[in-house]
XYZ file of C-alpha atoms in Angstrom:
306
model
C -25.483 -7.274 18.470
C -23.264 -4.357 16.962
C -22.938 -1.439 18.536
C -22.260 2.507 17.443
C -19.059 2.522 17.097
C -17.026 2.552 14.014
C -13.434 1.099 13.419
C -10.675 1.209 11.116
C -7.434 -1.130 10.887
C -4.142 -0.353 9.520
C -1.279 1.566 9.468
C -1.383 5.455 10.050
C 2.305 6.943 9.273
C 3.872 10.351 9.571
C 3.081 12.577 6.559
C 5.292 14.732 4.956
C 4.080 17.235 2.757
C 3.644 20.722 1.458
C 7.519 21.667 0.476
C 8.899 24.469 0.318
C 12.586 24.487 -0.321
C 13.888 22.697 2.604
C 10.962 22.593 4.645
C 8.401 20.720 4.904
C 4.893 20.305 6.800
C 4.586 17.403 9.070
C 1.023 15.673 9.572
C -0.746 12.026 10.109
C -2.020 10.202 7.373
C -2.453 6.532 6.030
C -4.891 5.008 4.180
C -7.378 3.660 6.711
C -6.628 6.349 8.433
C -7.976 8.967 5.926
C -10.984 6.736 5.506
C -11.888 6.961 8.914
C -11.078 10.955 9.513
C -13.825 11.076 6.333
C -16.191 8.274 8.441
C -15.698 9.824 11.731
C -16.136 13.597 9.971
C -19.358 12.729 8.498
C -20.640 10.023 11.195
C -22.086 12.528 13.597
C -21.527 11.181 17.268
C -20.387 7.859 16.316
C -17.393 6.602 18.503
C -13.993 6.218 16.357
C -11.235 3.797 16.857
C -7.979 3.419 14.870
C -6.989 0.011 15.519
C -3.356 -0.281 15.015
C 0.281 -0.776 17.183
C 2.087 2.200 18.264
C 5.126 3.351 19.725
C 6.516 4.652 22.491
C 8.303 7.557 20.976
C 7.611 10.991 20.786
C 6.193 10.823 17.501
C 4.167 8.018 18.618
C 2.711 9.806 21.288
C 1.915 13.332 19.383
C 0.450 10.786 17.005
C -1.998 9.223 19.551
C -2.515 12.746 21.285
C -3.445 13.888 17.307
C -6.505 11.186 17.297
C -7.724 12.194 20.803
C -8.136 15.931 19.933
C -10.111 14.998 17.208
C -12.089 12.227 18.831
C -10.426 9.209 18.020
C -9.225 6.402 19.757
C -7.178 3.405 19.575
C -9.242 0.937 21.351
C -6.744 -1.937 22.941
C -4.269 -1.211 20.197
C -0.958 -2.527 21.720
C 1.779 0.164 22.661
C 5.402 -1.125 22.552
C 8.686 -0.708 23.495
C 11.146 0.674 21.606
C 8.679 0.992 18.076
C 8.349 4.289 15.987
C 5.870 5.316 12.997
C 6.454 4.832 9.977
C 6.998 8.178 7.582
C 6.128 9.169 4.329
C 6.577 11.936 1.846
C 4.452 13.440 -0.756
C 6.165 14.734 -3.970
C 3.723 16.945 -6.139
C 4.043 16.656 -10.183
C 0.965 19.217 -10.838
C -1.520 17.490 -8.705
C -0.526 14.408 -9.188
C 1.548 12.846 -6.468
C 4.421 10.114 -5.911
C 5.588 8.842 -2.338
C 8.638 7.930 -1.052
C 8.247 5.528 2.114
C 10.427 4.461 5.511
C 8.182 1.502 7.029
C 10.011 -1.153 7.180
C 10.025 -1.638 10.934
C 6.748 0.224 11.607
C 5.564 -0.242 15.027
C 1.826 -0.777 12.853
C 3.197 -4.148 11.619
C 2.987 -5.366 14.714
C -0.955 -4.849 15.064
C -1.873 -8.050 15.341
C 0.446 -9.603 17.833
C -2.031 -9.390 20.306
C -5.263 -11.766 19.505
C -7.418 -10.593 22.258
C -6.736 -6.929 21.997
C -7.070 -6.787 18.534
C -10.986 -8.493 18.800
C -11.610 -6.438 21.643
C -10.929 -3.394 19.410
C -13.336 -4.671 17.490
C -16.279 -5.403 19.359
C -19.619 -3.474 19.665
C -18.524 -1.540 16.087
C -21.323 -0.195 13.708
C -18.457 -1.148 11.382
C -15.187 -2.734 10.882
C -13.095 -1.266 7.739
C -9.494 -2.202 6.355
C -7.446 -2.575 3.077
C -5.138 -4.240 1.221
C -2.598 -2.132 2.586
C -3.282 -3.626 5.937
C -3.112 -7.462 5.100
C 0.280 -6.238 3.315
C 1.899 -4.770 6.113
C 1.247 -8.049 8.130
C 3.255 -11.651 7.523
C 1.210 -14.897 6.458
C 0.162 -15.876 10.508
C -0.618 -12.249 11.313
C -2.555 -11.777 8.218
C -4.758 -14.894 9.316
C -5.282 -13.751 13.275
C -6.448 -10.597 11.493
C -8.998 -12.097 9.240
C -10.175 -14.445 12.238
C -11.177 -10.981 14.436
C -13.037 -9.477 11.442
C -14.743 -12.231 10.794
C -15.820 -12.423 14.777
C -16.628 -9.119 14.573
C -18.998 -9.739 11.619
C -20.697 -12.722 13.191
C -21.350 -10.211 16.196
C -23.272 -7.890 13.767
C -20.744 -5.371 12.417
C -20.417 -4.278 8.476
C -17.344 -5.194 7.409
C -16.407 -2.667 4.348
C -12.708 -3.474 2.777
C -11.108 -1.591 0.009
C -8.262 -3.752 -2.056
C -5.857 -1.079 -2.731
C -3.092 -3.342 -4.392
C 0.113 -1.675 -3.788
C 2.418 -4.129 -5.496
C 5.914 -2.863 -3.882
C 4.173 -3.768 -0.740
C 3.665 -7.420 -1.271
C 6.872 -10.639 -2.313
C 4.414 -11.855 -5.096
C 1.360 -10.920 -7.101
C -0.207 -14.154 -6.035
C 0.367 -13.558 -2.999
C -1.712 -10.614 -2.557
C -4.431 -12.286 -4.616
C -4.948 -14.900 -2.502
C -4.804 -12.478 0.731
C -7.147 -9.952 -1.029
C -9.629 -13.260 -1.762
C -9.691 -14.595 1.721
C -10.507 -11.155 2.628
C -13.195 -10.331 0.474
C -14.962 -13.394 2.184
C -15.384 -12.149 5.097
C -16.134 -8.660 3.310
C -20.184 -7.326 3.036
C -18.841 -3.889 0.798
C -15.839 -3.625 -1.488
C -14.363 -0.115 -2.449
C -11.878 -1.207 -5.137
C -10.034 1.305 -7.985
C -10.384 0.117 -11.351
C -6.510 0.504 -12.169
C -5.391 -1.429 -9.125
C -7.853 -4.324 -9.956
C -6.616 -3.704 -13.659
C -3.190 -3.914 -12.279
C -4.028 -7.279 -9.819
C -6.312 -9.531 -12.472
C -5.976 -7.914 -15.438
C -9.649 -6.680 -15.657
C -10.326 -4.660 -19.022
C -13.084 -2.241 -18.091
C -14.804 -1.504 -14.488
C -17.779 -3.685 -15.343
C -15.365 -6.415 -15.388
C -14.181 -5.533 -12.239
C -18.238 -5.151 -11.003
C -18.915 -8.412 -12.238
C -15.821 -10.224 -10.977
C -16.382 -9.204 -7.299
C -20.317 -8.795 -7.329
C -20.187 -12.884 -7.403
C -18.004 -12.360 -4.208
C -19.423 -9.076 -2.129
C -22.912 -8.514 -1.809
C -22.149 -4.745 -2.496
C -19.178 -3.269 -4.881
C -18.861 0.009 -6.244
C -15.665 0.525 -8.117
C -14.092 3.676 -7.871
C -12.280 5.179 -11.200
C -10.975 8.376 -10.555
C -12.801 11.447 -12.560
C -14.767 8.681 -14.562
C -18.147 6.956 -13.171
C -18.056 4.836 -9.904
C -19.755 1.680 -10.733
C -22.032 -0.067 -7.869
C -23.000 -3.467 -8.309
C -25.739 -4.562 -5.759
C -28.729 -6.930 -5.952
C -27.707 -8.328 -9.347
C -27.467 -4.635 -11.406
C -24.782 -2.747 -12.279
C -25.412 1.591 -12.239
C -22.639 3.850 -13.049
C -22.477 7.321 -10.912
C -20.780 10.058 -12.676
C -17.967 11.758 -10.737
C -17.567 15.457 -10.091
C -14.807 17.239 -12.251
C -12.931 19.013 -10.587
C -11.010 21.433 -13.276
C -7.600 22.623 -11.274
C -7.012 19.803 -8.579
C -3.912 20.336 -6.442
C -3.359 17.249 -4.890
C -5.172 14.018 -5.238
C -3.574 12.300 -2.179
C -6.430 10.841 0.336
C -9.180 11.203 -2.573
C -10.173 7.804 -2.849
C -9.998 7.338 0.913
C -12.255 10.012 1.970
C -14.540 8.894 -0.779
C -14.409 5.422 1.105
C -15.762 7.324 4.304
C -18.428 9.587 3.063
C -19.544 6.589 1.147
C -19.973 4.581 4.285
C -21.046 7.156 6.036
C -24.068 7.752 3.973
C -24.640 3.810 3.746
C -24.981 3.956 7.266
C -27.102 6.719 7.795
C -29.561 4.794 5.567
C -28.874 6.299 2.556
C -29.220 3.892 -0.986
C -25.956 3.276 -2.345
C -26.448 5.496 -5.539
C -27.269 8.552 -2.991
C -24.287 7.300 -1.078
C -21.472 7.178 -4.259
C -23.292 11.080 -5.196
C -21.909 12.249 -1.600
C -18.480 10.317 -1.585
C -18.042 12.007 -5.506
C -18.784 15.665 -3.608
C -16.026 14.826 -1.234
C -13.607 13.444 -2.948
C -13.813 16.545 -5.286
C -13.446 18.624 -2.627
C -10.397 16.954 -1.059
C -8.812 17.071 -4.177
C -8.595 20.840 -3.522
C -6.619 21.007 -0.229
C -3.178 19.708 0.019
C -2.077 16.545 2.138
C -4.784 13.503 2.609
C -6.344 15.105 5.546
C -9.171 17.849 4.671
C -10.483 19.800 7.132
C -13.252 18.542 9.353
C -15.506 21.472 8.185
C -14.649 20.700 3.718
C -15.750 17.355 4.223
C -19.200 18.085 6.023
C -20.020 20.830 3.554
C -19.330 18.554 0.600
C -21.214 15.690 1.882
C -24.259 17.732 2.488
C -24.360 20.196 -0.397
């Protein structure tokens, strides 16, 4: 039986962002990571863990001291010796953004090294959510001891929700992260893919292709597609949700990931997935309007509920 809780797996990295001439503003941010501040933001008293393997640096430690003061924790995630963060930096062109990334030897690659504190991080969890971005992050055995503790999780009773997010510097091949994303989607009851990284992955030529592709796969899909419609396919239908325009975004980092976590959010406060994407749209609009991937607690709520 399942319990409160929700949980999210993957890396969380330093954030740089904001410049201004030389300086720059320093945060925490990562793409499970911004799906579960969204989750956590909008879950009311649900417990929040960030399953993941930190350092023991200082970095490490504001890091983990960053989650607790916002009521988050890292469950058995392991802590060792000697590992550091990985960092990040945003670099605006309008709104859009491009990243430059250090993560090579990211103490979150190392998440899974533990079996049995990984699945305990993930027992008694409403909900178990990860990404692409986590199976990339993680070699071929670590990737499978990964899979094998979601999938105990979701015999236990949890959701598992999983968003593909093909980053293809991340991964040796393209086949590769096919075949990872597949054995991952079985073990998957939502999918939150982007039509241009699906696009990018298989080749799909329109959303509904992307719908019908993984609808045969997940029992629930909805296909996000920036300012265009979100696409759900559930229960053998297709229904398009149009998306908020926003008409001067400044930065669209952490958009789709907070849309991710008011979506799930409102899926598990009961809400019907079509009420659910009309929420996440609301949010992601309104994180488009703050800079860095983390809005403020307070943005979110008001979004979700307007």
């Amino acid at each position: 039986m399942a319990g409160n809780g929700v949980a999210s797996i993957g890396e969380c990295m330093l954030e740089l962002s904001g410049q201004a001439g030389p300086n720059w503003r320093m945060g925490f941010a990562g793409d499970t990571f911004n799906t579960l501040w969204a989750l956590h933001a909008l879950s009311g008293d649900r417990p929040a863990t960030y399953v993941s393997a930190f350092g023991d640096d200082p970095f490490s430690r504001d890091q983990i001291g960053f989650f607790a003061q916002n009521g988050i924790g890292i469950g058995a995630s392991p802590i060792i010796s000697g590992a550091r963060p990985g960092l990040y930096a945003i670099t605006l062109s309008g709104a859009e953004r491009s990243f430059t990334y250090w993560r090579g030897d990211a103490a979150a690659r190392q998440l899974a090294s533990d079996p049995a504190a990984l699945a305990k991080s993930l027992e008694d969890q409403a909900l178990v959510y990860f990404s692409g971005i986590t199976l990339a992050i993680l070699d071929d055995a670590a990737r499978k001891t990964l899979l094998a503790a979601v999938a105990k999780a979701r015999a236990a009773g949890s959701l598992v929700a999983f968003d593909p997010n093909y980053r293809p510097r991340l991964w040796r091949r393209r086949e590769e992260a096919q075949t990872a994303i597949l054995d991952a989607l079985a073990v998957t009851d939502i999918a939150l893919p982007t039509f241009p990284d699906e696009q990018m992955l298989y080749g799909d030529v329109a959303p509904q292709a992307t719908a019908e592709r993984l609808g045969k796969l997940v029992g629930e899909v909805v296909v996000k597609n920036g300012e265009e419609p979100a696409l759900i396919a559930a229960s053998g239908t297709l229904q398009p949700v149009p998306a908020v325009h926003v008409a001067a975004p400044v930065d669209t980092t952490g958009a789709g990931d907070s849309f991710n976590g008011a979506y799930l959010a409102a899926r598990l406060a009961g809400h019907a997935p079509t009420e659910a994407v009309l929420r996440a749209h609301r949010v992601a609009a309104a994180v488009v309007q703050v800079r860095g991937a983390l809005a403020p607690l307070e943005t979110l709520r008001e979004a979700f509920e307007d």
